[in-house]
Tab-separated table of C-alpha atoms and ligand atoms in Angstrom:
chain	number	residue	atom	x	y	z
A	1	UNK	CA	-14.168	-16.568	20.698
A	2	UNK	CA	-16.617	-16.913	18.061
A	3	UNK	CA	-18.935	-20.502	17.560
A	4	UNK	CA	-18.844	-23.043	15.176
A	5	UNK	CA	-22.030	-21.513	12.882
A	6	UNK	CA	-22.466	-23.634	9.314
A	7	UNK	CA	-21.865	-20.873	6.697
A	8	UNK	CA	-25.119	-20.495	5.404
A	9	UNK	CA	-25.853	-19.370	9.480
A	10	UNK	CA	-22.424	-17.389	9.028
A	11	UNK	CA	-23.969	-15.425	5.154
A	12	UNK	CA	-27.412	-14.745	7.143
A	13	UNK	CA	-26.303	-13.210	10.023
A	14	UNK	CA	-23.596	-11.614	8.096
A	15	UNK	CA	-26.376	-10.409	5.786
A	16	UNK	CA	-28.850	-9.424	8.299
A	17	UNK	CA	-25.517	-6.579	10.290
A	18	UNK	CA	-22.707	-6.771	8.574
A	19	UNK	CA	-22.089	-3.946	6.254
A	20	UNK	CA	-18.960	-4.907	4.216
A	21	UNK	CA	-15.620	-2.094	3.410
A	22	UNK	CA	-15.328	-1.282	-1.009
A	23	UNK	CA	-18.206	-3.951	-1.200
A	24	UNK	CA	-21.490	-3.429	-2.999
A	25	UNK	CA	-23.788	-4.917	-0.704
A	26	UNK	CA	-26.273	-6.633	-2.914
A	27	UNK	CA	-24.493	-8.429	-4.687
A	28	UNK	CA	-22.572	-9.714	-1.657
A	29	UNK	CA	-25.528	-10.823	0.012
A	30	UNK	CA	-27.255	-12.211	-3.312
A	31	UNK	CA	-24.465	-14.961	-2.869
A	32	UNK	CA	-22.901	-14.857	0.620
A	33	UNK	CA	-19.825	-14.870	1.892
A	34	UNK	CA	-16.733	-15.972	2.179
A	35	UNK	CA	-15.737	-16.976	5.983
A	36	UNK	CA	-12.506	-17.272	6.710
A	37	UNK	CA	-11.884	-18.879	9.823
A	38	UNK	CA	-8.191	-19.487	10.325
A	39	UNK	CA	-4.759	-18.922	8.354
A	40	UNK	CA	-0.885	-20.766	8.048
A	41	UNK	CA	2.360	-19.665	6.754
A	42	UNK	CA	0.929	-18.425	2.910
A	43	UNK	CA	-2.714	-20.364	3.211
A	44	UNK	CA	-5.859	-19.083	4.386
A	45	UNK	CA	-8.624	-21.805	5.132
A	46	UNK	CA	-12.215	-20.802	4.588
A	47	UNK	CA	-15.263	-22.827	6.949
A	48	UNK	CA	-15.819	-25.851	4.562
A	49	UNK	CA	-11.729	-26.029	4.848
A	50	UNK	CA	-10.824	-25.103	1.564
A	51	UNK	CA	-6.953	-24.559	1.901
A	52	UNK	CA	-6.411	-20.951	-0.370
A	53	UNK	CA	-3.428	-19.733	-1.430
A	54	UNK	CA	-3.115	-15.918	-0.334
A	55	UNK	CA	-1.343	-13.932	-3.273
A	56	UNK	CA	-2.272	-11.075	-1.639
A	57	UNK	CA	-1.232	-11.450	1.781
A	58	UNK	CA	-4.116	-10.316	3.584
A	59	UNK	CA	-4.518	-7.290	1.887
A	60	UNK	CA	0.000	-6.295	1.370
A	61	UNK	CA	-0.150	-6.562	4.631
A	62	UNK	CA	0.525	-9.965	6.128
A	63	UNK	CA	4.464	-9.899	5.642
A	64	UNK	CA	6.183	-12.515	7.613
A	65	UNK	CA	3.352	-14.460	6.494
A	66	UNK	CA	0.676	-16.324	9.137
A	67	UNK	CA	0.712	-18.345	12.699
A	68	UNK	CA	4.049	-16.173	13.660
A	69	UNK	CA	4.828	-17.316	17.335
A	70	UNK	CA	6.881	-14.595	17.582
A	71	UNK	CA	4.083	-12.188	17.478
A	72	UNK	CA	1.439	-13.784	19.536
A	73	UNK	CA	3.698	-13.405	22.493
A	74	UNK	CA	4.369	-10.090	21.615
A	75	UNK	CA	1.133	-9.308	22.283
A	76	UNK	CA	0.195	-11.118	24.458
A	77	UNK	CA	2.916	-10.457	27.529
A	78	UNK	CA	1.842	-6.269	26.888
A	79	UNK	CA	-1.433	-7.538	26.719
A	80	UNK	CA	-0.663	-8.676	30.566
A	81	UNK	CA	1.802	-6.124	31.318
A	82	UNK	CA	0.294	-3.347	30.322
A	83	UNK	CA	-3.093	-3.293	28.003
A	84	UNK	CA	-3.445	0.260	27.177
A	85	UNK	CA	-2.093	3.399	27.975
A	86	UNK	CA	-2.678	6.081	26.227
A	87	UNK	CA	0.705	9.254	24.727
A	88	UNK	CA	-0.915	12.962	25.563
A	89	UNK	CA	-0.273	13.406	29.388
A	90	UNK	CA	3.201	13.968	29.328
A	91	UNK	CA	3.647	10.015	30.015
A	92	UNK	CA	4.823	7.363	27.003
A	93	UNK	CA	5.166	3.037	27.383
A	94	UNK	CA	8.449	1.166	26.841
A	95	UNK	CA	7.132	-0.771	23.577
A	96	UNK	CA	6.601	3.057	21.557
A	97	UNK	CA	9.048	4.197	22.713
A	98	UNK	CA	11.390	1.459	21.078
A	99	UNK	CA	9.696	1.491	17.975
A	100	UNK	CA	10.459	5.237	17.350
A	101	UNK	CA	14.399	4.310	18.047
A	102	UNK	CA	13.815	1.110	16.194
A	103	UNK	CA	12.743	3.413	13.427
A	104	UNK	CA	15.087	5.945	12.686
A	105	UNK	CA	17.290	2.821	12.206
A	106	UNK	CA	15.586	1.784	9.612
A	107	UNK	CA	13.608	4.458	8.253
A	108	UNK	CA	16.227	7.117	5.443
A	109	UNK	CA	18.425	9.485	7.069
A	110	UNK	CA	16.905	12.750	9.079
A	111	UNK	CA	13.936	10.676	9.974
A	112	UNK	CA	13.514	11.018	13.610
A	113	UNK	CA	10.549	11.622	15.070
A	114	UNK	CA	7.443	9.431	14.489
A	115	UNK	CA	3.667	10.416	15.091
A	116	UNK	CA	1.786	6.712	16.109
A	117	UNK	CA	-1.156	6.323	15.097
A	118	UNK	CA	-4.201	3.090	13.734
A	119	UNK	CA	-3.610	3.046	10.088
A	120	UNK	CA	-2.397	4.354	6.570
A	121	UNK	CA	-5.266	6.419	6.479
A	122	UNK	CA	-4.801	8.933	9.926
A	123	UNK	CA	-1.195	8.599	9.322
A	124	UNK	CA	-1.565	10.592	5.844
A	125	UNK	CA	-4.398	12.689	7.819
A	126	UNK	CA	-1.137	13.217	10.508
A	127	UNK	CA	0.792	14.204	7.742
A	128	UNK	CA	-1.663	17.090	5.869
A	129	UNK	CA	-1.823	18.612	9.173
A	130	UNK	CA	1.223	18.829	10.758
A	131	UNK	CA	2.605	19.926	6.692
A	132	UNK	CA	0.570	22.852	6.333
A	133	UNK	CA	1.594	23.725	10.008
A	134	UNK	CA	4.935	23.251	9.236
A	135	UNK	CA	3.974	26.194	6.573
A	136	UNK	CA	1.756	28.326	8.486
A	137	UNK	CA	5.375	28.262	11.388
A	138	UNK	CA	7.647	29.548	8.401
A	139	UNK	CA	5.511	31.985	7.549
A	140	UNK	CA	4.176	30.779	4.991
A	141	UNK	CA	-0.099	29.685	5.240
A	142	UNK	CA	-1.138	29.810	1.933
A	143	UNK	CA	0.969	26.899	0.937
A	144	UNK	CA	-1.704	24.084	1.956
A	145	UNK	CA	-2.371	22.464	-1.314
A	146	UNK	CA	-1.424	18.594	-1.462
A	147	UNK	CA	-1.080	17.361	-5.050
A	148	UNK	CA	-1.395	13.141	-5.755
A	149	UNK	CA	-1.753	11.282	-8.525
A	150	UNK	CA	-4.566	9.610	-10.648
A	151	UNK	CA	-4.783	5.782	-9.153
A	152	UNK	CA	-2.870	6.735	-6.324
A	153	UNK	CA	-3.931	5.224	-2.806
A	154	UNK	CA	-3.318	6.775	0.545
A	155	UNK	CA	-6.544	5.849	2.378
A	156	UNK	CA	-9.821	5.661	2.715
A	157	UNK	CA	-10.837	9.227	5.240
A	158	UNK	CA	-12.185	11.942	4.177
A	159	UNK	CA	-8.749	14.263	3.533
A	160	UNK	CA	-6.714	10.365	2.621
A	161	UNK	CA	-9.194	9.820	-0.213
A	162	UNK	CA	-9.077	13.275	-1.816
A	163	UNK	CA	-5.004	12.580	-1.382
A	164	UNK	CA	-5.931	10.053	-3.476
A	165	UNK	CA	-6.555	9.761	-6.967
A	166	UNK	CA	-9.271	6.596	-7.354
A	167	UNK	CA	-11.666	8.177	-9.237
A	168	UNK	CA	-15.089	5.951	-8.338
A	169	UNK	CA	-13.868	6.801	-4.322
A	170	UNK	CA	-13.711	10.771	-6.306
A	171	UNK	CA	-17.042	10.420	-7.704
A	172	UNK	CA	-19.652	8.538	-5.531
A	173	UNK	CA	-18.132	11.322	-3.156
A	174	UNK	CA	-19.326	14.356	-5.263
A	175	UNK	CA	-16.659	16.511	-4.443
A	176	UNK	CA	-13.346	15.959	-3.388
A	177	UNK	CA	-11.726	18.165	-0.693
A	178	UNK	CA	-10.561	22.286	-1.574
A	179	UNK	CA	-6.770	22.427	-1.188
A	180	UNK	CA	-6.657	19.395	-2.896
A	181	UNK	CA	-4.918	18.362	-6.942
A	182	UNK	CA	-3.484	15.210	-8.770
A	183	UNK	CA	-1.681	14.519	-11.805
A	184	UNK	CA	-1.301	11.207	-13.929
A	185	UNK	CA	-0.049	8.366	-12.700
A	186	UNK	CA	3.351	7.301	-14.630
A	187	UNK	CA	1.697	4.028	-15.916
A	188	UNK	CA	4.125	4.143	-19.455
A	189	UNK	CA	2.350	1.036	-20.618
A	190	UNK	CA	-0.959	2.846	-20.956
A	191	UNK	CA	0.183	6.573	-21.388
A	192	UNK	CA	3.263	6.346	-22.757
A	193	UNK	CA	2.896	6.034	-26.820
A	194	UNK	CA	5.875	6.277	-28.673
A	195	UNK	CA	8.510	6.975	-25.891
A	196	UNK	CA	10.849	4.754	-24.372
A	197	UNK	CA	10.058	4.083	-20.486
A	198	UNK	CA	12.813	6.783	-19.324
A	199	UNK	CA	11.260	9.652	-21.681
A	200	UNK	CA	8.648	8.932	-20.667
A	201	UNK	CA	9.335	9.157	-16.741
A	202	UNK	CA	10.183	12.784	-16.681
A	203	UNK	CA	7.615	13.487	-19.145
A	204	UNK	CA	5.158	12.154	-16.412
A	205	UNK	CA	7.341	14.303	-14.009
A	206	UNK	CA	7.157	17.083	-15.428
A	207	UNK	CA	3.368	17.388	-15.310
A	208	UNK	CA	4.159	18.079	-11.618
A	209	UNK	CA	6.173	21.249	-12.342
A	210	UNK	CA	2.877	21.805	-14.539
A	211	UNK	CA	0.638	21.808	-12.102
A	212	UNK	CA	2.783	23.653	-9.105
A	213	UNK	CA	3.057	26.631	-11.582
A	214	UNK	CA	-0.639	26.627	-12.515
A	215	UNK	CA	-1.011	26.929	-8.381
A	216	UNK	CA	1.360	28.573	-7.850
A	217	UNK	CA	4.078	27.810	-5.663
A	218	UNK	CA	3.226	29.862	-2.925
A	219	UNK	CA	0.259	27.434	-2.650
A	220	UNK	CA	1.551	24.170	-2.956
A	221	UNK	CA	2.569	22.365	0.682
A	222	UNK	CA	3.386	19.554	-1.189
A	223	UNK	CA	3.836	16.277	-3.555
A	224	UNK	CA	2.268	12.777	-2.508
A	225	UNK	CA	3.272	9.088	-3.909
A	226	UNK	CA	4.070	5.694	-3.368
A	227	UNK	CA	6.855	4.104	-4.809
A	228	UNK	CA	5.120	1.691	-6.576
A	229	UNK	CA	1.980	2.817	-6.582
A	230	UNK	CA	-0.233	-0.298	-5.238
A	231	UNK	CA	-3.796	-0.369	-5.225
A	232	UNK	CA	-4.030	2.048	-9.142
A	233	UNK	CA	-2.523	-1.760	-10.196
A	234	UNK	CA	1.207	-1.628	-9.544
A	235	UNK	CA	2.379	0.725	-11.423
A	236	UNK	CA	6.108	1.030	-11.302
A	237	UNK	CA	7.264	4.123	-12.221
A	238	UNK	CA	10.362	4.793	-14.933
A	239	UNK	CA	13.594	5.437	-12.914
A	240	UNK	CA	13.686	8.543	-14.647
A	241	UNK	CA	10.386	9.697	-12.818
A	242	UNK	CA	11.286	10.147	-8.650
A	243	UNK	CA	15.221	11.548	-9.412
A	244	UNK	CA	12.734	14.905	-12.173
A	245	UNK	CA	10.094	14.645	-9.399
A	246	UNK	CA	12.242	15.249	-6.429
A	247	UNK	CA	14.412	17.780	-8.553
A	248	UNK	CA	10.573	19.353	-8.588
A	249	UNK	CA	10.241	19.157	-5.891
A	250	UNK	CA	13.151	21.417	-4.107
A	251	UNK	CA	13.220	23.934	-6.705
A	252	UNK	CA	9.680	25.187	-6.009
A	253	UNK	CA	10.311	24.479	-2.233
A	254	UNK	CA	7.303	21.772	-2.188
A	255	UNK	CA	7.889	18.843	0.580
A	256	UNK	CA	8.004	15.163	-1.133
A	257	UNK	CA	5.605	12.491	1.633
A	258	UNK	CA	6.557	9.253	0.020
A	259	UNK	CA	3.926	6.902	1.162
A	260	UNK	CA	5.638	3.566	1.897
A	261	UNK	CA	2.408	1.744	3.869
A	262	UNK	CA	2.807	-1.285	0.639
A	263	UNK	CA	6.141	-0.569	-0.166
A	264	UNK	CA	7.868	-0.444	3.808
A	265	UNK	CA	8.788	-3.534	5.374
A	266	UNK	CA	10.488	-5.400	2.845
A	267	UNK	CA	7.799	-5.865	-0.009
A	268	UNK	CA	10.273	-3.984	-2.919
A	269	UNK	CA	13.590	-6.628	-1.061
A	270	UNK	CA	14.745	-2.835	0.174
A	271	UNK	CA	13.356	-2.150	4.005
A	272	UNK	CA	11.712	0.682	1.808
A	273	UNK	CA	10.979	2.199	-1.864
A	274	UNK	CA	12.602	4.981	-1.196
A	275	UNK	CA	16.029	3.506	-0.716
A	276	UNK	CA	15.249	1.758	-3.923
A	277	UNK	CA	13.968	4.970	-5.343
A	278	UNK	CA	16.615	7.109	-3.753
A	279	UNK	CA	13.558	8.832	-2.273
A	280	UNK	CA	14.599	11.445	0.239
A	281	UNK	CA	11.511	11.793	1.588
A	282	UNK	CA	9.920	14.794	4.615
A	283	UNK	CA	7.269	12.574	5.661
A	284	UNK	CA	6.863	9.005	4.939
A	285	UNK	CA	3.551	7.271	6.180
A	286	UNK	CA	4.125	4.031	7.153
A	287	UNK	CA	1.533	1.197	8.036
A	288	UNK	CA	0.486	-2.113	6.703
A	289	UNK	CA	4.397	-4.063	7.068
A	290	UNK	CA	5.069	-2.490	10.327
A	291	UNK	CA	3.135	-5.261	11.957
A	292	UNK	CA	2.514	-7.332	9.331
A	293	UNK	CA	-1.306	-7.342	9.677
A	294	UNK	CA	-1.602	-8.656	13.396
A	295	UNK	CA	-2.457	-5.279	15.019
A	296	UNK	CA	-3.078	-1.851	13.389
A	297	UNK	CA	-0.567	0.462	13.864
A	298	UNK	CA	0.634	2.901	11.462
A	299	UNK	CA	3.430	5.701	11.775
A	300	UNK	CA	4.435	8.577	9.767
A	301	UNK	CA	7.711	10.040	10.378
A	302	UNK	CA	8.714	13.478	9.766
A	303	UNK	CA	11.938	14.603	8.408
A	304	UNK	CA	15.051	16.731	11.258
A	305	UNK	CA	14.461	20.064	9.645
A	306	UNK	CA	9.942	19.932	9.919
A	307	UNK	CA	10.280	19.031	13.507
A	308	UNK	CA	12.719	21.130	14.496
A	309	UNK	CA	10.607	24.351	13.305
A	310	UNK	CA	7.607	22.802	15.262
A	311	UNK	CA	9.415	21.608	18.339
A	312	UNK	CA	10.982	24.997	18.570
A	313	UNK	CA	7.206	27.735	17.317
A	314	UNK	CA	4.117	25.827	17.437
A	315	UNK	CA	3.862	24.676	21.637
A	316	UNK	CA	0.683	22.898	21.603
A	317	UNK	CA	0.051	20.035	18.735
A	318	UNK	CA	-3.633	19.226	18.526
A	319	UNK	CA	-3.370	16.496	17.074
A	320	UNK	CA	-3.433	12.710	18.495
A	321	UNK	CA	-6.058	9.616	18.058
A	322	UNK	CA	-7.049	7.842	21.090
A	323	UNK	CA	-4.470	4.753	20.293
A	324	UNK	CA	-2.387	6.759	18.811
A	325	UNK	CA	1.096	3.735	19.818
A	326	UNK	CA	-1.430	1.202	21.158
A	327	UNK	CA	1.325	-0.778	23.620
A	328	UNK	CA	0.609	-3.915	22.017
A	329	UNK	CA	0.763	-3.036	18.768
A	330	UNK	CA	3.596	-1.306	19.099
A	331	UNK	CA	4.884	-4.674	20.617
A	332	UNK	CA	3.785	-6.541	18.302
A	333	UNK	CA	5.082	-4.908	15.548
A	334	UNK	CA	8.611	-4.664	16.910
A	335	UNK	CA	8.753	-8.840	17.168
A	336	UNK	CA	7.801	-8.269	13.514
A	337	UNK	CA	10.929	-6.461	12.901
A	338	UNK	CA	13.104	-8.383	15.397
A	339	UNK	CA	11.579	-11.576	13.232
A	340	UNK	CA	12.030	-9.856	9.254
A	341	UNK	CA	15.710	-9.334	10.737
A	342	UNK	CA	16.445	-12.518	12.755
A	343	UNK	CA	15.118	-14.356	9.492
A	344	UNK	CA	16.789	-12.116	6.600
A	345	UNK	CA	13.778	-12.067	4.999
A	346	UNK	CA	13.801	-9.014	2.730
A	347	UNK	CA	17.667	-9.957	1.442
A	348	UNK	CA	15.706	-13.184	0.958
A	349	UNK	CA	13.221	-11.701	-1.522
A	350	UNK	CA	15.893	-8.865	-2.863
A	351	UNK	CA	17.790	-11.655	-4.046
A	352	UNK	CA	16.484	-15.011	-4.280
A	353	UNK	CA	12.366	-15.190	-4.013
A	354	UNK	CA	11.517	-11.507	-6.214
A	355	UNK	CA	13.753	-13.382	-9.136
A	356	UNK	CA	12.581	-16.302	-8.494
A	357	UNK	CA	8.141	-15.252	-8.405
A	358	UNK	CA	10.001	-12.879	-12.142
A	359	UNK	CA	10.984	-15.255	-13.370
A	360	UNK	CA	7.517	-17.403	-13.162
A	361	UNK	CA	5.253	-14.907	-13.629
A	362	UNK	CA	6.943	-14.157	-16.872
A	363	UNK	CA	6.673	-17.957	-17.503
A	364	UNK	CA	3.055	-17.462	-16.935
A	365	UNK	CA	2.863	-14.482	-19.522
A	366	UNK	CA	4.711	-14.454	-21.853
A	367	UNK	CA	2.956	-14.219	-25.316
A	368	UNK	CA	-0.152	-15.033	-22.845
A	369	UNK	CA	-2.969	-14.260	-25.164
A	370	UNK	CA	-4.693	-11.232	-23.052
A	371	UNK	CA	-1.733	-9.681	-20.788
A	372	UNK	CA	-0.401	-6.983	-22.493
A	373	UNK	CA	2.082	-6.388	-19.770
A	374	UNK	CA	3.696	-7.811	-16.809
A	375	UNK	CA	4.304	-4.804	-14.286
A	376	UNK	CA	6.283	-4.879	-10.619
A	377	UNK	CA	9.654	-5.166	-8.998
A	378	UNK	CA	10.268	-7.396	-4.836
A	379	UNK	CA	6.585	-9.399	-4.418
A	380	UNK	CA	4.358	-7.230	-6.025
A	381	UNK	CA	3.004	-8.238	-9.718
A	382	UNK	CA	0.430	-6.439	-11.590
A	383	UNK	CA	-1.076	-8.341	-14.772
A	384	UNK	CA	-2.219	-5.576	-17.803
A	385	UNK	CA	-5.525	-7.374	-19.006
A	386	UNK	CA	-5.682	-6.074	-22.667
A	387	UNK	CA	-8.068	-6.706	-25.645
A	388	UNK	CA	-5.551	-5.865	-28.276
A	389	UNK	CA	-2.113	-5.962	-27.757
A	390	UNK	CA	-1.187	-3.722	-31.167
A	391	UNK	CA	-2.780	-1.480	-29.899
A	392	UNK	CA	-2.801	-1.572	-26.217
A	393	UNK	CA	-6.465	-0.711	-25.360
A	394	UNK	CA	-8.023	-2.168	-21.781
A	395	UNK	CA	-11.124	-3.576	-21.225
A	396	UNK	CA	-14.094	-0.726	-20.488
A	397	UNK	CA	-14.578	-1.324	-16.662
A	398	UNK	CA	-18.206	-3.036	-17.385
A	399	UNK	CA	-16.501	-5.940	-18.862
A	400	UNK	CA	-15.737	-6.409	-15.496
A	401	UNK	CA	-12.627	-8.430	-16.432
A	402	UNK	CA	-10.187	-8.038	-13.986
A	403	UNK	CA	-14.007	-9.370	-11.603
A	404	UNK	CA	-13.849	-12.241	-13.532
A	405	UNK	CA	-9.815	-13.206	-13.649
A	406	UNK	CA	-10.806	-13.316	-9.673
A	407	UNK	CA	-13.717	-15.496	-9.808
A	408	UNK	CA	-12.248	-18.189	-11.879
A	409	UNK	CA	-8.927	-17.631	-9.415
A	410	UNK	CA	-11.276	-18.007	-6.558
A	411	UNK	CA	-12.549	-21.397	-8.295
A	412	UNK	CA	-8.839	-22.402	-7.960
A	413	UNK	CA	-8.420	-21.372	-4.733
A	414	UNK	CA	-6.286	-19.300	-5.285
A	415	UNK	CA	-6.509	-14.995	-3.892
A	416	UNK	CA	-5.886	-11.818	-6.444
A	417	UNK	CA	-7.197	-8.713	-6.817
A	418	UNK	CA	-8.675	-7.077	-9.864
A	419	UNK	CA	-7.194	-3.175	-9.093
A	420	UNK	CA	-6.516	-0.166	-11.268
A	421	UNK	CA	-7.522	-0.324	-14.481
A	422	UNK	CA	-8.221	-4.097	-16.562
A	423	UNK	CA	-5.272	-5.153	-14.130
A	424	UNK	CA	-5.373	-7.938	-11.500
A	425	UNK	CA	-2.545	-8.133	-9.010
A	426	UNK	CA	-0.412	-10.655	-6.659
A	427	UNK	CA	1.465	-9.068	-3.509
A	428	UNK	CA	2.608	-12.869	-1.636
A	429	UNK	CA	3.584	-13.254	2.031
A	430	UNK	CA	7.231	-12.626	1.942
A	431	UNK	CA	8.254	-15.621	3.522
A	432	UNK	CA	6.741	-17.553	0.113
A	433	UNK	CA	8.645	-20.533	-0.888
A	434	UNK	CA	10.023	-21.003	-4.378
A	435	UNK	CA	7.519	-24.632	-4.072
A	436	UNK	CA	4.263	-22.243	-3.307
A	437	UNK	CA	6.053	-19.600	-5.910
A	438	UNK	CA	5.188	-22.488	-8.647
A	439	UNK	CA	1.790	-23.548	-7.050
A	440	UNK	CA	1.441	-19.706	-7.190
A	441	UNK	CA	2.057	-19.218	-10.950
A	442	UNK	CA	0.162	-22.188	-11.907
A	443	UNK	CA	-3.178	-21.366	-9.947
A	444	UNK	CA	-2.353	-17.839	-11.790
A	445	UNK	CA	-2.346	-18.958	-15.413
A	446	UNK	CA	-5.103	-21.632	-14.712
A	447	UNK	CA	-7.001	-18.260	-14.319
A	448	UNK	CA	-5.854	-16.004	-16.990
A	449	UNK	CA	-6.075	-18.574	-19.374
A	450	UNK	CA	-9.701	-18.797	-18.354
A	451	UNK	CA	-10.449	-15.147	-18.353
A	452	UNK	CA	-9.121	-15.295	-22.099
A	453	UNK	CA	-10.940	-18.288	-23.232
A	454	UNK	CA	-14.024	-16.144	-21.744
A	455	UNK	CA	-13.253	-13.058	-23.518
A	456	UNK	CA	-12.766	-15.079	-26.542
A	457	UNK	CA	-9.328	-16.007	-27.191
A	458	UNK	CA	-8.461	-19.286	-28.284
B	501	PLP	C1	-3.489	0.387	2.278
B	501	PLP	C2	-2.946	1.925	1.756
B	501	PLP	C3	-3.353	2.939	2.687
B	501	PLP	C4	-4.289	3.717	3.797
B	501	PLP	O1	-4.498	2.500	5.017
B	501	PLP	P1	-5.424	1.643	5.878
B	501	PLP	O2	-4.378	1.794	6.607
B	501	PLP	O3	-6.132	1.118	4.427
B	501	PLP	O4	-5.655	2.998	6.061
B	501	PLP	C5	-2.562	4.310	2.284
B	501	PLP	N1	-1.581	3.961	2.353
B	501	PLP	C6	-1.841	3.475	0.813
B	501	PLP	C7	-0.048	3.137	-0.546
B	501	PLP	C8	-2.316	2.245	0.991
B	501	PLP	O5	-2.267	0.793	-0.104
């Protein structure tokens, strides 16, 4: 256990020794880190004792909420029985086997094998390797290029960030890896012009066909997309988008990867986003909601037709992680899935909480001077902040409108996050109650009102 220290002491030590992910160290050092010490339900508490409503479920992951004994007990029991053993040497541990079997019941048809990792990034790295291996075993070794989307997010390893289309990550790295290409994100509000959502969905999907033809189908391994783009600013595609993407993938023999790291495990009111959008993926990475973030674990689901080729022809597959299928993380994931089932959390999200959440957020945003569009499905919301509604003009990045809004949210003891283009997002724990949603809506309203005032709207 960490010692008790004052917030100032923690901040000094943090400044001296801790480098944070996705952080401007200088700004952080000047203002001092916030120290979160405990959590319960949908609230986190800082070292000063402030009770903060976690509108982001950690980083999209704490699906079942904080403080669930079932998950803690599962980890404790497993750590006592067998804290670690690997699965490299023709060995397995029971929780790995059970989790793989359980996932095969929950995922879309045809996904029967699961490769474990510790993060969404690693799960995507696994898929890059396996997809290229598959094509090479099929006698098409040139099919290596992955096509992703602008503002897509697939993780932060060198390969996963190349799959993604986060402009700042690519700019800072200077050069993307070769054999990764991108098409535009299906953001109707900003890109749709005079088209209806449905028309725009088709047009956005057709970019994939153009890109495949440009690269040559004989060079394209796979297309990857999040069913709903999360880190890009909660971009839910028109319903016409995924059917057209799938038609194009089949036409050109391009594999389809549905990145379910955010959408999986109930976020959209279904076990997976692929169910909601009727996506039939060849590979499906999952992470965040898989263990509700209690321990790090990820999995890549592999379609039978891919697995069988690799199984028949590859021999040894030279890939894996020391902690692939960590026994305690698998035990926590199993307990998490059991809890989601027992408490019918996904049914509740679909039929009750998500509609209630949507209505509450609509009440906040309808006619709001700074909100051009409210996006989202299930328990995801994206608030598109605009300078000019008629022209759908967003704020310039240097105006940092999202960051200002987050600062107001922080003052209101609410965690919400600026992401994508002039957008703030919410992704609360799936167990959030009606009264907590009311509180959330009230805090969001105060934060948006203050942001609008700061930017000169009455
Ligand atoms: C967070 C995320 C990842 C990366 O997961 P890590 O565990 O942070 O590596 C991949 N894909 C999507 C869609 C994500 O949101």
